CSV table of C-alpha atoms and ligand atoms in Angstrom, one decimal:
chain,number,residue,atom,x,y,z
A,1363,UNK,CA,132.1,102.8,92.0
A,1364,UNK,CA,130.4,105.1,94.1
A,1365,UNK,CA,129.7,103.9,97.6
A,1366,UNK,CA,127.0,104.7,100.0
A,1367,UNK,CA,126.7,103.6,104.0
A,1368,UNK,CA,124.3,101.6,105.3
A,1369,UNK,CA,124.1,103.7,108.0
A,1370,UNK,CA,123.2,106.9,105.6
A,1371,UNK,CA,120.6,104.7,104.2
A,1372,UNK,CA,119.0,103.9,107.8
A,1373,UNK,CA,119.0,107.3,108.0
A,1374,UNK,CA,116.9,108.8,105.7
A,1375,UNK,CA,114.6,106.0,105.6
A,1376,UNK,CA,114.0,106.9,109.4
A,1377,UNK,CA,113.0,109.9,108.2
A,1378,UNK,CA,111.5,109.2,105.0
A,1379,UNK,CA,109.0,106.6,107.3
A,1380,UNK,CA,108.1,109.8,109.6
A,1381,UNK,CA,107.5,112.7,107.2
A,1382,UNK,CA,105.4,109.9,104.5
A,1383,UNK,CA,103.0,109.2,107.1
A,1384,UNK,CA,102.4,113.0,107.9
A,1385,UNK,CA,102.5,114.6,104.8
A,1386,UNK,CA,100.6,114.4,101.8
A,1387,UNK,CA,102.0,114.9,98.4
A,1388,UNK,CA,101.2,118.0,97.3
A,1389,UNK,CA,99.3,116.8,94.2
A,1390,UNK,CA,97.4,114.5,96.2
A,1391,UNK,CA,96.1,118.1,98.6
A,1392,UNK,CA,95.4,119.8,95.4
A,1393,UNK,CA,92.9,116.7,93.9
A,1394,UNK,CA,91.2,116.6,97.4
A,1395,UNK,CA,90.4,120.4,97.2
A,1396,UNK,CA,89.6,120.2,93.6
A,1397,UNK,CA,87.3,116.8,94.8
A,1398,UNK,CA,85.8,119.4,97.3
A,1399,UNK,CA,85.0,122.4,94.7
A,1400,UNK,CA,83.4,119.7,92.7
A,1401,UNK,CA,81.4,117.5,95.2
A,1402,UNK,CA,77.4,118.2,95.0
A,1403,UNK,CA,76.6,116.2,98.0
A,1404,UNK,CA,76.9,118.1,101.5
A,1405,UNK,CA,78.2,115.4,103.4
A,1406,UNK,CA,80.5,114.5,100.8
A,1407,UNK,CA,81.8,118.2,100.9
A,1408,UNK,CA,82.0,117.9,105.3
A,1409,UNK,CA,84.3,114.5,104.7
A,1410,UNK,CA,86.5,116.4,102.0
A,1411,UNK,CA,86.7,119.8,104.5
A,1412,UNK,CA,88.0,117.3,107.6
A,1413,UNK,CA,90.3,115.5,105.3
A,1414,UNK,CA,91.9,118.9,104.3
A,1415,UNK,CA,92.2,119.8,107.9
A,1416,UNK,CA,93.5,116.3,108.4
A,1417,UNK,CA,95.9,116.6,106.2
A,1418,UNK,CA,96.8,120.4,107.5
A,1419,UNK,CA,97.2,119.2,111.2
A,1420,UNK,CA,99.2,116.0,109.9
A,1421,UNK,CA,101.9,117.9,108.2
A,1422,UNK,CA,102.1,120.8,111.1
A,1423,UNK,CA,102.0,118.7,114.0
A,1424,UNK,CA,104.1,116.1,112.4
A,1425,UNK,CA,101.6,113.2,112.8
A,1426,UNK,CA,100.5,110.7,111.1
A,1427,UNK,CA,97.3,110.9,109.0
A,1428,UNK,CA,95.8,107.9,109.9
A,1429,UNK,CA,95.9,105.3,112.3
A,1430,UNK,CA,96.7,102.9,109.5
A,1431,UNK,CA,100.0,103.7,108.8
A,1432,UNK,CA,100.5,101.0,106.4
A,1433,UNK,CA,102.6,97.9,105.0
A,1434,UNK,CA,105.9,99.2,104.4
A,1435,UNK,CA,106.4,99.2,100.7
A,1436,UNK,CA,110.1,100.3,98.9
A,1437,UNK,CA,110.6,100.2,95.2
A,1438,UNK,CA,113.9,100.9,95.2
A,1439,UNK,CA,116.4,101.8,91.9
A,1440,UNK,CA,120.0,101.5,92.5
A,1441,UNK,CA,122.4,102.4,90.4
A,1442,UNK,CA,124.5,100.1,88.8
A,1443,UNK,CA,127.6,101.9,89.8
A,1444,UNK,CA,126.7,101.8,93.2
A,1445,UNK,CA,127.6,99.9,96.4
A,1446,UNK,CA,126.3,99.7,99.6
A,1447,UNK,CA,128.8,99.4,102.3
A,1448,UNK,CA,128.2,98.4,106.0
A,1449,UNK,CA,125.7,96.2,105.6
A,1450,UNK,CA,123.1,95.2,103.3
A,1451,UNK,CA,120.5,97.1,101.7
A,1452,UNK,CA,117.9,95.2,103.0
A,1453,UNK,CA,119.2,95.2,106.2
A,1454,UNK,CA,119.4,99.1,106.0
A,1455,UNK,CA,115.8,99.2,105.0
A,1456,UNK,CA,114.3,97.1,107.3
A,1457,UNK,CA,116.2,99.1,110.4
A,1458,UNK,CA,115.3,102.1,108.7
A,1459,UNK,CA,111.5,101.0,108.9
A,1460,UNK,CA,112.2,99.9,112.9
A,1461,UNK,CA,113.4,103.5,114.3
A,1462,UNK,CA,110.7,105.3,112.0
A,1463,UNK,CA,108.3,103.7,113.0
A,1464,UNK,CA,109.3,103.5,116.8
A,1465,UNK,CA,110.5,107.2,116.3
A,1466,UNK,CA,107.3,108.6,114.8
A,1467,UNK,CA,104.8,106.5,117.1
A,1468,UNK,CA,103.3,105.0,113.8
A,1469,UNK,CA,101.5,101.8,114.5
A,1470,UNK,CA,103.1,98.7,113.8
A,1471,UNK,CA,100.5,96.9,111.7
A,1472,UNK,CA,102.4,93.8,110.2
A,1473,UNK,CA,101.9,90.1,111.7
A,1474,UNK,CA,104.6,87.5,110.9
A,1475,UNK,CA,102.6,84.8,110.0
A,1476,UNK,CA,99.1,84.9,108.3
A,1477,UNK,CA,97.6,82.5,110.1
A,1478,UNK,CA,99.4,82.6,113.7
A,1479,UNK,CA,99.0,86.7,113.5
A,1480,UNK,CA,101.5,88.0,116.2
A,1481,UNK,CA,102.1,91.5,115.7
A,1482,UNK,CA,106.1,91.5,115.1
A,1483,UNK,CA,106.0,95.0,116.8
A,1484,UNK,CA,108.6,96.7,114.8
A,1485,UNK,CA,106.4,96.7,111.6
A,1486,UNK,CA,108.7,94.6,109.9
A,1487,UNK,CA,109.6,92.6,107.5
A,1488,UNK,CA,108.9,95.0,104.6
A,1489,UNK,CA,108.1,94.6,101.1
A,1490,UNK,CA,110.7,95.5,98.8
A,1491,UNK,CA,110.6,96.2,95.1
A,1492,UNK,CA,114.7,96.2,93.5
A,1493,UNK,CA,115.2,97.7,90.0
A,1494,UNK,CA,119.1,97.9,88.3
A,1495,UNK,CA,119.5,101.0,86.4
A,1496,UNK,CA,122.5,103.0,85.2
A,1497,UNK,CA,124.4,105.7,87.0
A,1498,UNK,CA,125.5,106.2,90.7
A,1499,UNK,CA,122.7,106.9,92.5
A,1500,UNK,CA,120.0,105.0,94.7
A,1501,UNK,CA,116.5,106.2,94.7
A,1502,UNK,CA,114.0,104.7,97.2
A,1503,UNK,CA,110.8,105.4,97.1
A,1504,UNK,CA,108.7,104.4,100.3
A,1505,UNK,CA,105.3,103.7,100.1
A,1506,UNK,CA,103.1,102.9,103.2
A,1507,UNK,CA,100.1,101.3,101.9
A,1508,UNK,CA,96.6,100.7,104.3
A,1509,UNK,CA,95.1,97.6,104.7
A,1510,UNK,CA,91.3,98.8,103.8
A,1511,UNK,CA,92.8,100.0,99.9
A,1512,UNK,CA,95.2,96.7,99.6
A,1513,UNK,CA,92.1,94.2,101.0
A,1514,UNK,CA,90.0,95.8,98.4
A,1515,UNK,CA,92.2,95.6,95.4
A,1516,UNK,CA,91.6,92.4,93.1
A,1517,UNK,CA,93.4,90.4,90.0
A,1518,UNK,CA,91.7,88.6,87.7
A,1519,UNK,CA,92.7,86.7,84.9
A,1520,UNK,CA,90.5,87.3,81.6
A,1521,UNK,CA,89.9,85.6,78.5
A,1522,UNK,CA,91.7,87.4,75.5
A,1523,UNK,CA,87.9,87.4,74.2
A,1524,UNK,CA,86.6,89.4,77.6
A,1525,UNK,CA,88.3,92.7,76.2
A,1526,UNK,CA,88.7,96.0,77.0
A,1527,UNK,CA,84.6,95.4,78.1
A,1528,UNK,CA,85.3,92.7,80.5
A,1529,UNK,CA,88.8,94.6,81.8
A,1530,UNK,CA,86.4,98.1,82.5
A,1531,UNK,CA,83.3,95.7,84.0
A,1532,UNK,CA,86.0,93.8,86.5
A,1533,UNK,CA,87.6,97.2,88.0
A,1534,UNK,CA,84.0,98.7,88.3
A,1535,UNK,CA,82.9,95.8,90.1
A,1536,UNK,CA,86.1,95.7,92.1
A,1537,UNK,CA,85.7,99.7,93.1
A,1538,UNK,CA,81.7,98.7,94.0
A,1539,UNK,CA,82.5,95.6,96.2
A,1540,UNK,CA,85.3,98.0,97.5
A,1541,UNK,CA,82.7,101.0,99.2
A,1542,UNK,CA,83.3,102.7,102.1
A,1543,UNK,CA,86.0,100.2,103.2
A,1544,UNK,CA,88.4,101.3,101.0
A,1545,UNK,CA,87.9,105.1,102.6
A,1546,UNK,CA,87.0,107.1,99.5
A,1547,UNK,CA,88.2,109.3,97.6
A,1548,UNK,CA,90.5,106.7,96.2
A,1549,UNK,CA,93.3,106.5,93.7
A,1550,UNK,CA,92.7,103.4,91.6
A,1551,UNK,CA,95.9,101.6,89.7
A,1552,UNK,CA,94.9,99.4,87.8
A,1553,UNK,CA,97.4,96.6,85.5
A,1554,UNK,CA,96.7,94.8,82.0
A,1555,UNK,CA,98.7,92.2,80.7
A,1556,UNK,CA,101.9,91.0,82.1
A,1557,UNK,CA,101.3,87.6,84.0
A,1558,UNK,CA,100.1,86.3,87.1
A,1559,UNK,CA,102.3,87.9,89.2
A,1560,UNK,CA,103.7,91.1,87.5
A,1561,UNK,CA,100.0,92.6,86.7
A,1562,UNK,CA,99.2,93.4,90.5
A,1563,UNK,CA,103.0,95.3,90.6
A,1564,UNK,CA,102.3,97.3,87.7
A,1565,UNK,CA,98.5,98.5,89.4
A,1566,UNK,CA,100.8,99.1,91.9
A,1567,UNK,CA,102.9,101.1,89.7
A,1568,UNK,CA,100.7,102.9,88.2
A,1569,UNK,CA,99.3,104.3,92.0
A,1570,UNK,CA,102.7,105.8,91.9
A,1571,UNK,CA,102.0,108.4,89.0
A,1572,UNK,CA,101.7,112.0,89.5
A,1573,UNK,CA,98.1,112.2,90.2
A,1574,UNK,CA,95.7,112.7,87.3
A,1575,UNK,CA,98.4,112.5,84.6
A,1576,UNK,CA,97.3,110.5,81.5
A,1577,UNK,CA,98.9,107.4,80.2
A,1578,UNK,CA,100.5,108.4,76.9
A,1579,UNK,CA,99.1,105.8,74.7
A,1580,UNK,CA,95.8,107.5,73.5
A,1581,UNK,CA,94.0,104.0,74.3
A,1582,UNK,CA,94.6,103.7,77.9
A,1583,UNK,CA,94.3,107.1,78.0
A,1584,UNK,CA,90.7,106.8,77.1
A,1585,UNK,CA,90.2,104.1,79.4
A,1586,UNK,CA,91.4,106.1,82.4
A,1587,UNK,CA,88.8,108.6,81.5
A,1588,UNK,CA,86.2,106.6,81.1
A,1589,UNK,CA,87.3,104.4,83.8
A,1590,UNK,CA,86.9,107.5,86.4
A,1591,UNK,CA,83.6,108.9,84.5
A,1592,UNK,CA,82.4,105.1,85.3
A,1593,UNK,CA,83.7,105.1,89.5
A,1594,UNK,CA,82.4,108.6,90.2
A,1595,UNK,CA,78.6,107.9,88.4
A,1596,UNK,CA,78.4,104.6,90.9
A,1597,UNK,CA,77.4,107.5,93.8
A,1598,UNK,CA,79.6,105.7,96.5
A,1599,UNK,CA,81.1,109.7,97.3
A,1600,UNK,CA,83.7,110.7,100.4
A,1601,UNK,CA,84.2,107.7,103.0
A,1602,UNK,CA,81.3,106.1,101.2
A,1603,UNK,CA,78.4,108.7,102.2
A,1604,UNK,CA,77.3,109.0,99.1
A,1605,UNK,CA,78.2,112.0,96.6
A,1606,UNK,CA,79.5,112.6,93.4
A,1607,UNK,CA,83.2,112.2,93.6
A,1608,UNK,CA,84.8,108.5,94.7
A,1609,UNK,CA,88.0,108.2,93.2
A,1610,UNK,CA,90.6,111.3,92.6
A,1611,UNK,CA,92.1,109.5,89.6
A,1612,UNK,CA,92.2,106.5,87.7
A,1613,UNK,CA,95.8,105.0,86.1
A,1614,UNK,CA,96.2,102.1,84.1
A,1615,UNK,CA,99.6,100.5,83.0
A,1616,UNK,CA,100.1,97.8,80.5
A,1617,UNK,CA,102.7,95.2,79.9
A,1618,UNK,CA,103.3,92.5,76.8
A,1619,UNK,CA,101.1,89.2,77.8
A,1620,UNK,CA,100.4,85.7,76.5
A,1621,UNK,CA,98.3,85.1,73.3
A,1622,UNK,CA,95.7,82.9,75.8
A,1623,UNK,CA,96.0,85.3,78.7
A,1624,UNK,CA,94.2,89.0,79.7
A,1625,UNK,CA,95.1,89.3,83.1
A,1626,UNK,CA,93.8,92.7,85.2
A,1627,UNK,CA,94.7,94.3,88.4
A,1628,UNK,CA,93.1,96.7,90.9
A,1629,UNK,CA,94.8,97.9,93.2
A,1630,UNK,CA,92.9,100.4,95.2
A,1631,UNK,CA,94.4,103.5,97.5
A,1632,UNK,CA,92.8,104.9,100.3
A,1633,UNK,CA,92.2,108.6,100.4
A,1634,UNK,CA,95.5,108.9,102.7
A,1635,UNK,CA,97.7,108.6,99.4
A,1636,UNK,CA,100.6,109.1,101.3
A,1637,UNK,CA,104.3,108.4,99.5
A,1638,UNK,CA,107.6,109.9,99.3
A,1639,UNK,CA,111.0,109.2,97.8
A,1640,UNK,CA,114.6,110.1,98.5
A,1641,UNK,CA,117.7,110.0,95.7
A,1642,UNK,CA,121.1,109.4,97.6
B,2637,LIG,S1,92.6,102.4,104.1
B,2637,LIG,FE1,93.8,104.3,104.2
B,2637,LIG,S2,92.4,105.9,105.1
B,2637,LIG,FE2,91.5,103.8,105.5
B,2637,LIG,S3,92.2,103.3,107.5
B,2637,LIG,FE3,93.7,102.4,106.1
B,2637,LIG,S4,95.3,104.0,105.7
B,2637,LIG,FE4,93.6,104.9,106.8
């Protein structure tokens, strides 16, 4: 058995909070610039220059991108041969996500209760997504996701007969309600099949791929295409000025589902498509 420290943990997810929230993904820069050599509209191009600059300053100064910096979202893979020592690995998280986030000067954004909505200050509790696989390591992979992309992502739960028709009409008219509140260009994940609760992880997911790579099932494949051919015709452009590019890239995973059910999930990310992992 391999062990790791909670304390090591803590650590780098102190530091994995910081540099998420200032840096872009490469691949996420390089779909921005290609959005800007391909945007017709001029204000379109302006918003894609000053998100490129944004995204410059953010990663030099070692600031965050946006004000939003997000729900603090883990999916986490931990070996089977490993174990945590000193603590738990929640417990490791969720002080990880304290100090980054009081560290870094990165909002706190999360109230405790729905409906009582006091700010807990510490932009905890977290959300956190375990997977058991083989081997001795633990990857965590921290995703800080904004409230304007999560309030505009959507599941609904299709007839069998609705198809891959009524799947493609529900995520356009999700990305169409969605607008200029979701702060376009936008990634869009979306989920078929699964159930009720797994679809919406798996659009999740799916947000998670390197950007612009293809499902490999030549079907879904097609629909991502078509999907983004679809998003970027509806004219919504950069932050919803109008223009010809709105989303960066569409993916769509799949999952096994019930002979009566077709659910679909959209879940929608802002143009700050900020995430980062760590393997200890
Ligand atoms: S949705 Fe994204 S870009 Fe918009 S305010 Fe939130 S984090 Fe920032």
């Amino acid at each position: 058995m391999r062990k790791i420290h909670a304390t090591t943990i803590r650590n780098a997810v102190r530091e994995l909070c910081i540099r998420a929230n200032a840096e872009l993904p490469r691949a996420t820069t390089a779909a921005l610039r290609e959005a800007f050599s391909k945007e017709r509209s001029r204000l379109g191009k302006e918003t894609l220059s000053l998100l490129l600059e944004n995204a410059r300053e953010g990663a030099h100064e070692r600031v965050p991108l946006c004000q939003d910096t997000g729900y603090a979202v883990f999916f986490v893979e931990l070996g089977q041969e490993v174990r945590i020592t000193g603590g738990s690995l929640k417990a490791a998280l969720t002080s990880g996500v304290r100090q980054g986030y009081r560290q870094g000067f990165l909002r706190a954004s999360i109230v405790g209760d729905p409906l009582l909505r006091k700010n807990t200050r510490t932009n905890t509790p977290c959300m956190i997504h375990y997977d058991i696989v083989r081997g001795d390591k633990l990857k965590i992979l921290f995703l800080p996701k904004g409230g304007g992309g999560e309030n505009a992502s959507a599941l609904k739960m299709l007839r069998p007969a609705d198809g891959i028709a009524g799947a493609k009409q529900f995520v356009i008219e999700t990305v169409r309600r969605a607008a200029a509140g979701a702060c376009p260009p936008i990634v869009v994940g979306v989920g078929i099949g699964g159930t009720f609760d797994s679809c919406p992880l798996i659009a999740k997911k799916a947000l998670l791929r390197p950007l612009g790579r293809r499902s490999k099932h030549a079907l879904y494949a097609r629909l991502e295409r078509e999907l983004l051919k679809e998003i970027n015709n509806t004219g919504i452009g950069p932050s919803g000025f109008g223009g010809s590019v709105t989303a960066l890239a569409v993916h769509v995973e799949y999952q096994a589902c019930h002979i009566a059910s077709l659910p679909v999930a959209v879940n929608i990310q802002c143009n700050a498509h900020r995430f980062r992992s760590i393997t200890l």
